[in-house]
Coordinates of C-alpha atoms in Angstrom, one line a residue:
X1 CA 83.5 47.2 15.7
X2 CA 84.5 44.9 19.0
X3 CA 87.7 44.0 17.6
X4 CA 88.2 48.1 17.5
X5 CA 86.9 48.2 21.2
X6 CA 89.4 45.7 22.3
X7 CA 92.2 47.9 21.0
X8 CA 90.8 51.2 22.3
X9 CA 90.8 49.7 25.9
X10 CA 94.3 48.6 25.6
X11 CA 95.4 52.0 24.2
X12 CA 93.7 53.5 27.1
X13 CA 95.9 51.2 29.6
X14 CA 99.2 52.7 27.4
X15 CA 98.2 56.1 26.9
X16 CA 95.7 57.5 29.3
X17 CA 96.9 61.1 28.9
X18 CA 94.7 61.2 25.8
X19 CA 91.7 61.8 28.0
X20 CA 93.3 65.6 28.6
X21 CA 92.5 66.4 25.1
X22 CA 88.4 65.7 25.3
X23 CA 86.3 68.5 24.4
X24 CA 83.1 68.9 26.9
X25 CA 80.9 71.8 28.2
X26 CA 81.8 72.5 31.9
X27 CA 80.0 74.1 34.4
X28 CA 82.3 76.8 35.0
X29 CA 81.6 77.9 31.5
X30 CA 77.9 78.8 32.4
X31 CA 75.4 76.2 33.2
X32 CA 72.8 78.8 34.0
X33 CA 69.2 80.1 33.7
X34 CA 70.6 83.0 31.2
X35 CA 70.4 79.9 28.4
X36 CA 66.7 79.8 28.9
X37 CA 66.4 83.1 26.9
X38 CA 68.0 81.2 23.8
X39 CA 64.9 78.8 23.9
X40 CA 61.1 79.0 23.1
X41 CA 60.6 75.6 24.8
X42 CA 57.8 75.5 27.3
X43 CA 57.9 74.3 30.9
X44 CA 56.6 71.3 30.0
X45 CA 58.9 70.9 27.5
X46 CA 61.7 71.7 29.5
X47 CA 60.3 69.4 32.4
X48 CA 59.8 66.4 30.4
X49 CA 63.5 66.9 28.8
X50 CA 65.3 66.3 32.4
X51 CA 64.8 62.6 32.0
X52 CA 66.8 62.7 29.1
X53 CA 69.6 64.4 30.8
X54 CA 70.2 60.8 32.5
X55 CA 70.9 59.3 29.2
X56 CA 73.8 61.5 28.8
X57 CA 76.6 59.7 27.1
X58 CA 80.0 60.2 28.8
X59 CA 83.5 60.4 27.0
X60 CA 85.0 57.3 29.3
X61 CA 84.9 53.9 28.4
X62 CA 81.6 52.2 29.1
X63 CA 79.7 55.4 30.1
X64 CA 76.3 55.5 29.1
X65 CA 74.2 57.9 31.0
X66 CA 73.9 57.8 34.5
X67 CA 73.7 53.8 34.6
X68 CA 77.5 54.3 33.4
X69 CA 78.0 56.2 36.6
X70 CA 76.5 54.0 38.8
X71 CA 78.3 50.7 37.3
X72 CA 81.5 53.0 38.3
X73 CA 80.2 53.0 41.9
X74 CA 79.6 49.4 42.1
X75 CA 82.8 48.7 40.6
X76 CA 84.8 50.9 43.3
X77 CA 83.1 48.6 46.0
X78 CA 83.6 44.8 45.4
X79 CA 80.0 44.3 44.3
X80 CA 80.7 42.9 40.3
X81 CA 83.7 40.8 39.7
X82 CA 84.2 40.7 35.9
X83 CA 85.2 37.2 35.0
X84 CA 87.2 38.3 32.0
X85 CA 89.1 41.5 32.8
X86 CA 90.3 42.2 29.1
X87 CA 86.9 43.5 27.8
X88 CA 86.3 45.3 31.1
X89 CA 85.3 48.7 30.9
X90 CA 85.6 49.2 34.4
X91 CA 89.4 48.4 34.6
X92 CA 90.6 51.6 36.5
X93 CA 88.3 50.9 39.3
X94 CA 89.3 47.2 39.2
X95 CA 93.3 47.9 39.3
X96 CA 92.4 51.0 41.5
X97 CA 94.1 53.5 39.7
X98 CA 93.2 56.6 37.4
X99 CA 91.0 58.3 39.6
X100 CA 92.7 61.9 39.3
X101 CA 90.7 65.1 38.0
X102 CA 92.4 64.2 34.4
X103 CA 90.8 60.7 34.1
X104 CA 87.4 59.0 33.1
X105 CA 85.4 59.3 36.4
X106 CA 86.4 62.7 37.1
X107 CA 85.7 64.2 33.8
X108 CA 82.5 62.0 33.4
X109 CA 80.7 62.4 36.5
X110 CA 81.1 66.2 37.1
X111 CA 79.5 67.5 33.6
X112 CA 76.9 64.8 34.0
X113 CA 75.5 66.2 37.2
X114 CA 75.8 70.0 36.1
X115 CA 74.0 69.3 32.5
X116 CA 71.3 67.4 34.7
X117 CA 71.1 70.2 37.2
X118 CA 71.2 72.4 34.1
X119 CA 68.0 71.4 32.8
X120 CA 66.3 71.4 36.1
X121 CA 67.2 75.1 36.5
X122 CA 65.9 75.8 33.3
X123 CA 62.8 74.4 33.9
X124 CA 62.6 75.7 37.6
X125 CA 63.0 79.3 36.1
X126 CA 60.6 79.0 33.5
X127 CA 57.9 79.0 36.0
X128 CA 56.5 82.0 37.9
X129 CA 55.0 80.4 41.0
X130 CA 52.3 82.7 42.3
X131 CA 48.7 82.4 43.2
X132 CA 47.8 81.9 39.4
X133 CA 50.3 79.4 38.8
X134 CA 48.4 76.1 37.1
X135 CA 48.9 72.4 38.9
X136 CA 50.6 71.3 35.9
X137 CA 53.1 74.2 35.8
X138 CA 53.8 73.2 39.8
X139 CA 54.2 69.6 38.9
X140 CA 56.9 70.4 36.3
X141 CA 58.8 72.6 38.8
X142 CA 58.1 69.9 41.5
X143 CA 59.7 67.4 38.9
X144 CA 62.8 69.8 38.3
X145 CA 63.2 70.5 42.0
X146 CA 63.2 66.8 42.5
X147 CA 65.8 65.8 39.9
X148 CA 68.2 68.9 41.2
X149 CA 67.9 67.4 44.6
X150 CA 68.7 63.7 43.3
X151 CA 71.6 65.0 41.4
X152 CA 73.0 67.3 44.6
X153 CA 72.1 64.3 47.0
X154 CA 74.6 62.2 44.9
X155 CA 77.4 64.8 44.3
X156 CA 77.4 66.1 48.0
X157 CA 77.9 62.8 49.1
X158 CA 80.3 61.5 46.5
X159 CA 82.9 64.4 46.5
X160 CA 82.6 65.6 50.3
X161 CA 86.1 64.2 51.3
X162 CA 86.3 61.6 54.1
X163 CA 89.0 60.2 56.2
X164 CA 90.8 57.1 54.7
X165 CA 93.4 56.2 57.1
X166 CA 96.3 57.1 54.7
X167 CA 98.1 59.7 55.8
X168 CA 99.2 60.9 52.5
X169 CA 95.8 61.8 51.6
X170 CA 94.2 62.8 54.8
X171 CA 97.1 65.4 55.6
X172 CA 96.7 67.0 52.4
X173 CA 92.7 67.3 52.6
X174 CA 93.6 69.2 56.4
X175 CA 96.1 71.3 54.7
X176 CA 94.0 72.1 51.7
X177 CA 91.1 72.9 54.2
X178 CA 88.4 70.8 52.1
X179 CA 87.2 68.8 55.1
X180 CA 83.4 69.3 55.2
X181 CA 83.1 70.9 51.7
X182 CA 80.5 69.5 49.2
X183 CA 80.2 71.0 45.9
X184 CA 79.2 74.4 44.6
X185 CA 75.2 75.2 44.5
X186 CA 74.0 76.5 41.2
X187 CA 70.5 77.5 40.3
X188 CA 68.1 79.0 38.4
X189 CA 69.5 82.5 39.9
X190 CA 73.1 81.7 39.1
X191 CA 74.7 83.7 36.7
X192 CA 77.5 82.7 34.4
X193 CA 80.3 85.1 36.1
X194 CA 79.0 83.7 39.5
X195 CA 79.5 79.9 38.2
X196 CA 83.2 80.9 37.4
X197 CA 84.1 82.2 40.8
X198 CA 81.6 80.2 43.3
X199 CA 83.0 77.8 45.8
X200 CA 82.2 74.1 47.7
X201 CA 79.1 74.6 49.7
X202 CA 80.2 73.4 53.5
X203 CA 77.7 70.4 54.5
X204 CA 75.6 72.4 56.6
X205 CA 74.1 74.3 53.7
X206 CA 74.0 71.7 51.2
X207 CA 72.1 69.7 53.5
X208 CA 69.6 72.4 54.0
X209 CA 69.7 73.5 50.2
X210 CA 68.7 69.8 49.3
X211 CA 65.9 69.5 52.0
X212 CA 64.8 73.0 50.9
X213 CA 64.2 71.7 46.9
X214 CA 62.9 68.5 48.4
X215 CA 60.2 70.4 50.6
X216 CA 58.9 72.5 47.6
X217 CA 59.0 69.5 45.3
X218 CA 56.8 67.6 47.6
X219 CA 54.4 70.4 48.2
X220 CA 54.1 71.0 44.4
X221 CA 53.7 67.2 43.4
X222 CA 50.8 66.7 45.6
X223 CA 48.2 65.0 43.8
X224 CA 50.3 64.5 40.6
X225 CA 50.1 61.1 38.6
X226 CA 53.2 61.0 36.6
X227 CA 53.4 59.7 33.3
X228 CA 56.3 57.4 33.8
X229 CA 58.6 55.9 36.5
X230 CA 61.3 58.3 35.3
X231 CA 59.3 61.4 36.3
X232 CA 59.1 62.6 40.1
X233 CA 56.1 62.1 42.2
X234 CA 55.7 62.5 45.8
X235 CA 56.8 58.5 46.4
X236 CA 60.1 59.4 44.8
X237 CA 60.5 62.8 47.0
X238 CA 59.8 60.9 50.2
X239 CA 62.4 58.2 49.1
X240 CA 65.0 60.9 48.7
X241 CA 64.1 62.2 51.8
X242 CA 64.3 58.8 53.4
X243 CA 67.9 58.6 52.3
X244 CA 69.0 62.2 53.1
X245 CA 67.8 61.9 56.5
X246 CA 69.6 58.4 56.9
X247 CA 72.9 59.9 55.8
X248 CA 72.6 62.6 58.2
X249 CA 72.1 60.6 60.9
X250 CA 74.7 58.5 60.7
X251 CA 76.8 61.5 60.3
X252 CA 75.8 63.0 63.3
X253 CA 75.5 60.2 65.6
X254 CA 79.3 59.4 64.8
X255 CA 80.6 62.8 64.6
X256 CA 78.7 65.2 67.3
X257 CA 80.8 67.9 66.3
X258 CA 79.5 67.7 62.9
X259 CA 75.6 67.9 64.4
X260 CA 77.0 70.9 66.8
X261 CA 78.4 72.8 63.6
X262 CA 74.7 72.0 61.7
X263 CA 72.9 73.7 64.6
X264 CA 75.2 76.4 65.3
X265 CA 74.5 77.6 61.6
X266 CA 70.5 77.1 62.0
X267 CA 70.0 80.7 62.1
X268 CA 72.7 82.4 60.1
X269 CA 71.0 85.3 58.1
X270 CA 72.7 84.0 54.8
X271 CA 71.0 80.6 54.9
X272 CA 67.3 82.0 55.9
X273 CA 66.3 81.4 52.2
X274 CA 66.7 77.6 53.1
X275 CA 64.5 75.9 55.3
X276 CA 65.4 74.9 58.5
X277 CA 66.3 71.4 59.6
X278 CA 64.5 71.5 62.8
X279 CA 66.4 68.6 64.7
X280 CA 68.6 68.9 67.5
X281 CA 69.9 65.2 67.8
X282 CA 71.1 62.2 65.5
X283 CA 67.7 60.3 66.3
X284 CA 65.5 63.0 65.1
X285 CA 67.2 62.5 61.8
X286 CA 66.7 58.7 62.1
X287 CA 63.0 59.2 62.9
X288 CA 62.5 61.3 60.2
X289 CA 64.3 58.8 57.9
X290 CA 61.9 55.9 59.2
X291 CA 58.9 58.5 58.4
X292 CA 59.9 59.3 55.1
X293 CA 60.6 55.6 54.2
X294 CA 57.0 54.4 55.4
X295 CA 55.3 57.4 53.2
X296 CA 57.2 56.2 50.5
X297 CA 55.9 52.8 50.7
X298 CA 52.2 54.1 51.7
X299 CA 52.5 55.7 47.9
X300 CA 51.1 52.5 46.3
X301 CA 54.3 50.8 46.4
X302 CA 55.3 47.2 47.3
X303 CA 58.2 44.9 47.0
X304 CA 59.0 42.8 43.7
X305 CA 57.4 39.4 44.2
X306 CA 59.5 36.2 43.3
X307 CA 57.6 35.5 40.0
X308 CA 58.6 39.3 38.9
X309 CA 62.0 38.9 40.0
X310 CA 62.9 36.1 38.0
X311 CA 60.3 37.0 34.8
X312 CA 63.1 36.1 31.9
X313 CA 61.5 38.7 30.0
X314 CA 60.3 41.5 32.3
X315 CA 62.6 41.2 35.2
X316 CA 64.8 44.2 36.0
X317 CA 64.0 45.9 32.6
X318 CA 60.5 47.0 33.0
X319 CA 59.3 49.4 36.0
X320 CA 56.7 48.3 38.1
X321 CA 54.9 49.0 41.2
X322 CA 58.0 48.4 43.2
X323 CA 60.1 51.2 41.6
X324 CA 60.1 54.5 43.1
X325 CA 62.3 55.8 40.3
X326 CA 63.7 54.6 37.0
X327 CA 65.9 55.7 33.8
X328 CA 63.7 54.4 30.9
X329 CA 65.6 54.3 27.4
X330 CA 63.5 53.6 24.4
X331 CA 64.8 52.8 20.8
X332 CA 64.6 56.2 19.6
X333 CA 67.3 57.2 22.2
X334 CA 69.9 55.5 20.6
X335 CA 70.6 57.7 18.4
X336 CA 73.6 57.1 15.5
X337 CA 77.3 58.3 16.7
X338 CA 76.7 57.4 20.1
X339 CA 77.9 53.6 20.3
X340 CA 74.6 52.6 21.9
X341 CA 75.2 48.9 20.2
X342 CA 77.8 48.4 22.5
X343 CA 77.5 51.1 25.6
X344 CA 74.5 49.9 27.0
X345 CA 73.6 48.6 30.5
X346 CA 72.3 45.5 29.5
X347 CA 75.2 44.5 27.1
X348 CA 77.5 45.2 30.2
X349 CA 75.3 43.5 33.1
X350 CA 73.2 40.9 31.1
X351 CA 75.2 37.9 30.1
X352 CA 71.9 37.4 27.7
X353 CA 73.0 39.0 24.6
X354 CA 75.1 39.4 21.8
X355 CA 75.8 42.9 21.0
X356 CA 77.7 43.7 24.4
X357 CA 80.5 42.6 26.3
X358 CA 79.1 40.6 29.1
X359 CA 78.2 37.4 27.1
X360 CA 79.9 33.8 25.4
X361 CA 82.0 35.8 23.2
X362 CA 83.7 38.2 25.1
X363 CA 83.2 36.7 28.4
X364 CA 83.2 40.0 30.7
X365 CA 80.8 38.1 32.9
X366 CA 79.5 40.2 35.9
X367 CA 79.5 37.9 38.7
X368 CA 78.7 38.4 42.6
X369 CA 81.1 38.5 45.2
X370 CA 82.2 35.0 46.4
X371 CA 81.9 35.9 49.9
X372 CA 78.9 37.9 49.9
X373 CA 77.5 35.0 47.7
X374 CA 78.6 32.2 50.5
X375 CA 76.7 34.0 53.5
X376 CA 73.2 34.2 51.5
X377 CA 71.1 31.1 53.4
X378 CA 69.3 28.6 51.6
X379 CA 65.9 29.9 52.3
X380 CA 66.5 33.4 50.0
X381 CA 65.2 32.6 47.1
X382 CA 67.2 35.8 45.9
X383 CA 70.5 33.2 45.8
X384 CA 69.5 31.5 42.7
X385 CA 69.9 34.7 40.8
X386 CA 73.4 33.7 40.5
X387 CA 74.8 30.3 39.3
X388 CA 76.1 28.5 42.3
X389 CA 80.0 26.9 41.9
X390 CA 78.3 23.6 42.5
X391 CA 76.0 24.3 39.5
X392 CA 78.4 26.0 37.1
X393 CA 78.6 24.1 33.7
X394 CA 76.1 21.3 35.0
X395 CA 73.0 20.5 32.4
X396 CA 71.6 18.6 35.3
X397 CA 71.3 22.2 37.4
X398 CA 69.8 24.3 34.3
X399 CA 66.1 24.0 35.7
X400 CA 66.9 26.1 38.6
X401 CA 67.6 29.1 37.0
X402 CA 66.0 31.8 35.1
X403 CA 67.5 32.6 32.0
X404 CA 66.9 33.0 28.1
X405 CA 69.6 30.7 27.3
X406 CA 69.3 27.0 26.4
X407 CA 70.9 24.6 28.3
X408 CA 73.8 24.0 25.9
X409 CA 74.5 27.6 26.2
X410 CA 74.0 28.0 29.8
X411 CA 76.2 25.5 30.8
X412 CA 79.2 27.8 29.5
X413 CA 78.8 30.5 32.1
X414 CA 80.8 30.6 35.1
X415 CA 80.2 30.2 38.7
X416 CA 78.4 33.2 40.3
X417 CA 77.5 34.9 37.0
X418 CA 74.7 37.0 37.6
X419 CA 71.2 36.6 35.7
X420 CA 69.3 39.4 37.5
X421 CA 69.1 41.6 34.3
X422 CA 67.4 40.5 31.5
X423 CA 67.0 42.4 27.6
X424 CA 63.9 43.5 26.9
X425 CA 61.4 41.2 25.7
X426 CA 63.7 38.6 25.7
X427 CA 65.3 39.9 22.6
X428 CA 69.1 38.8 22.8
X429 CA 70.4 40.0 19.3
X430 CA 68.7 43.5 18.5
X431 CA 70.4 46.3 20.7
X432 CA 67.5 48.7 19.5
X433 CA 64.9 46.1 21.4
X434 CA 66.9 44.3 24.0
X435 CA 68.9 47.5 25.4
X436 CA 65.7 49.6 25.4
X437 CA 65.1 49.2 29.1
X438 CA 63.9 50.7 32.3
X439 CA 66.9 50.8 35.0
X440 CA 66.0 50.8 38.5
X441 CA 67.2 54.2 40.5
X442 CA 65.1 53.4 43.7
X443 CA 63.2 50.7 44.6
X444 CA 60.5 50.4 47.6
X445 CA 62.7 47.5 49.1
X446 CA 65.4 50.3 50.2
X447 CA 62.8 52.1 52.1
X448 CA 62.1 48.8 54.5
X449 CA 65.8 48.4 55.0
X450 CA 66.0 52.3 55.9
X451 CA 63.0 51.9 58.1
X452 CA 64.7 48.9 59.7
X453 CA 68.1 50.8 60.1
X454 CA 66.6 53.9 61.3
X455 CA 64.3 52.2 63.8
X456 CA 67.4 50.4 65.6
X457 CA 68.9 53.6 66.6
X458 CA 66.1 55.7 67.8
X459 CA 63.7 52.8 69.1
X460 CA 66.6 50.3 69.9
X461 CA 68.5 47.5 68.5
X462 CA 65.7 44.8 69.1
X463 CA 63.2 47.1 67.0
X464 CA 65.4 47.3 64.2
X465 CA 66.2 43.5 64.1
X466 CA 62.4 42.7 64.3
X467 CA 61.5 45.3 61.4
X468 CA 64.2 43.3 59.3
X469 CA 63.1 40.1 60.2
X470 CA 59.5 41.1 59.2
X471 CA 60.5 42.3 56.1
X472 CA 62.4 39.5 54.9
X473 CA 60.5 36.5 56.2
X474 CA 57.4 38.2 54.5
X475 CA 59.2 39.3 50.9
X476 CA 62.4 37.3 50.3
X477 CA 62.5 33.8 52.3
X478 CA 60.6 31.0 51.3
X479 CA 60.4 29.3 54.6
X480 CA 60.4 31.9 57.4
X481 CA 63.9 30.9 58.2
X482 CA 65.8 34.5 58.3
X483 CA 67.2 35.2 61.7
X484 CA 69.0 38.6 62.6
X485 CA 71.7 37.7 64.8
X486 CA 73.2 41.3 65.4
X487 CA 74.1 41.9 68.8
X488 CA 75.6 45.3 68.4
X489 CA 74.5 48.5 66.7
X490 CA 77.5 48.0 64.4
X491 CA 77.2 44.0 63.7
X492 CA 73.2 45.3 62.6
X493 CA 74.9 48.1 60.3
X494 CA 76.7 45.3 58.7
X495 CA 73.8 43.3 58.3
X496 CA 71.8 45.9 56.7
X497 CA 74.6 46.5 54.5
X498 CA 74.9 42.8 53.4
X499 CA 70.9 42.9 52.5
X500 CA 71.5 45.7 50.4
X501 CA 74.6 44.1 48.9
X502 CA 72.4 41.2 47.7
X503 CA 69.0 43.3 47.2
X504 CA 70.2 45.9 44.8
X505 CA 73.3 43.9 43.2
X506 CA 74.1 45.8 39.9
X507 CA 72.1 48.9 41.0
X508 CA 74.8 51.5 42.5
X509 CA 73.1 52.0 45.8
X510 CA 75.6 50.8 48.1
X511 CA 78.3 53.1 47.3
X512 CA 77.2 55.7 49.3
X513 CA 76.1 53.0 52.5
X514 CA 79.7 52.0 52.5
X515 CA 80.9 55.6 52.7
X516 CA 78.2 56.6 55.2
X517 CA 79.0 53.5 57.2
X518 CA 82.9 54.1 56.6
X519 CA 83.0 50.3 55.9
X520 CA 86.2 48.6 54.3
X521 CA 86.0 47.0 50.4
X522 CA 87.2 43.8 50.6
X523 CA 88.1 42.2 47.6
X524 CA 91.4 39.9 48.5
X525 CA 90.4 37.1 50.6
X526 CA 91.0 33.1 50.3
X527 CA 88.4 32.3 47.7
X528 CA 88.0 35.7 46.3
X529 CA 86.7 35.4 42.7
X530 CA 87.7 39.1 41.8
X531 CA 90.7 39.0 39.0
X532 CA 94.2 38.8 41.1
X533 CA 95.0 42.4 39.6
X534 CA 91.9 43.8 41.2
X535 CA 92.5 42.3 44.7
X536 CA 92.9 45.3 46.7
X537 CA 91.5 46.2 50.3
X538 CA 91.0 49.3 51.9
X539 CA 91.0 50.4 55.7
X540 CA 88.4 49.0 58.0
X541 CA 86.9 52.4 59.9
X542 CA 87.6 54.4 56.6
X543 CA 86.1 55.4 53.6
X544 CA 87.8 53.6 50.7
X545 CA 90.1 56.5 48.9
X546 CA 88.6 56.1 45.6
X547 CA 85.3 57.1 47.2
X548 CA 86.4 60.6 47.5
X549 CA 86.0 61.7 43.9
X550 CA 88.1 63.9 42.3
X551 CA 86.6 67.3 40.5
X552 CA 87.4 67.6 37.0
X553 CA 90.3 69.4 36.1
X554 CA 88.3 71.2 33.4
X555 CA 86.2 73.1 36.2
X556 CA 89.5 74.1 37.8
X557 CA 90.6 75.5 34.6
X558 CA 87.4 78.0 34.5
X559 CA 87.0 78.7 38.4
X560 CA 90.1 79.2 40.3
X561 CA 87.9 79.3 43.5
X562 CA 87.7 75.8 43.4
X563 CA 90.1 73.2 45.8
X564 CA 90.1 70.2 44.9
X565 CA 90.4 66.2 46.8
X566 CA 93.7 64.7 46.9
X567 CA 94.0 62.2 44.0
X568 CA 93.4 58.7 45.4
X569 CA 95.0 56.8 42.6
X570 CA 96.6 53.5 43.7
X571 CA 96.1 54.1 47.5
X572 CA 95.1 50.9 49.4
X573 CA 96.4 48.0 51.5
X574 CA 98.8 45.9 49.9
X575 CA 97.9 42.1 49.5
X576 CA 99.2 40.0 52.5

């Protein structure tokens, strides 16, 4: 089977146009509330089915539900260089090619999100909210609204076109008038006909729509105790709100014209169905980001301990009090015909398996970026998550690391290999056990970092630095040795991004921070451990072209009103 995989990967390099033949159900064909009448499912069943949509398999190489999508995001940045690219499922992201509307990222992302939105819409439409609506039914709707907001948050920031510094892309975006546009808003009220004629919503509409969903979810989930980390509760809603307010704060601080446009539409009659944001400055957004981050923390969450981080059987595969939201997979989810034996997160991110490609046989080891690793201070106990260059191949260093391997196999792992993720229960052979894991989508550590960043803006740089220092010395440094040396806000933003890259390595978080802060993706430098063919840099002060995701060409076939982003394939800085 795995030899077959190799040929499939090679075939994808020589005949990529085959992807255009894939058959899929796309939003333009009617992901609408009309489908509710074809089922007898209760709101409870519909609500519980929403997390199942997070496991929806894609058609492209390596796509295994939402975790596969955020692996795309990691690979688009500089977070997870691969040791041997022969079995790399993310070669397109590495070679920086094939981002057009006909290829894997475009044709997998778009239907994934709208399938998730469809399930949320069905649930919302199944419950009539009135004074007689039960607390349980309200919770089902709250869960659905939370997931719908989660999906639209991702899409709004992934698909909105931002300047890249390359005229061939930026000029075309201007000619096509796509600046400021996100994605179509489809709700429980959208008809099938409307879904084939709607347009990409402007950012000032999308922000209010997402916030309205979150406000309603917060209300409906009050007092709700969820059954698992894959269901929404108020803590998760607070976390998504913190993310959204931080995004808006960064945008409005950098681009006053966008703030003025948001404010100019505050009283639009057409937008009266959405809650007003109630802000007048970027600092108002930063204050709310910090407020909701602290509320999320206060919902009984606390950062992972060192012992939890380095637990070889439960580390980063079993939800705990640090996790605000997760994908949760059990053996029953691994149905026949879906290739779960090799399309799974553990097989791609943990080297401690025999059923994937990140292992001793296929050597698609996922590593930390060498430049990032070099800057991790010795007092930071997270550093032993990755194999130090001086320790690679040295049996004497084996005891420093947490691994399921015995020393004679551990020494075969190369420098920088990540040992963060482990198979469930330490099962390295049976994928139905080892790959049946919980995968973090949002952890409370992110809230501490959002709070620190936001404080730096509205309370001053010193306040942000102090909040960051307190957090790291309390939870991540053994010797209280951390000091933030940033002297400017831009430098502080860089430090926040650095800490997120370390903390959330492999979790798909930092894509949105790179784009929000307009930071270059750097893979080509002296001592880089990215494969030579992957060493492309993007321009400082702009968004990496590949981060402006193209809409699937199938959507355009069913909706002539959709105007797409320009194809960013192969646009990057040449090596120097």
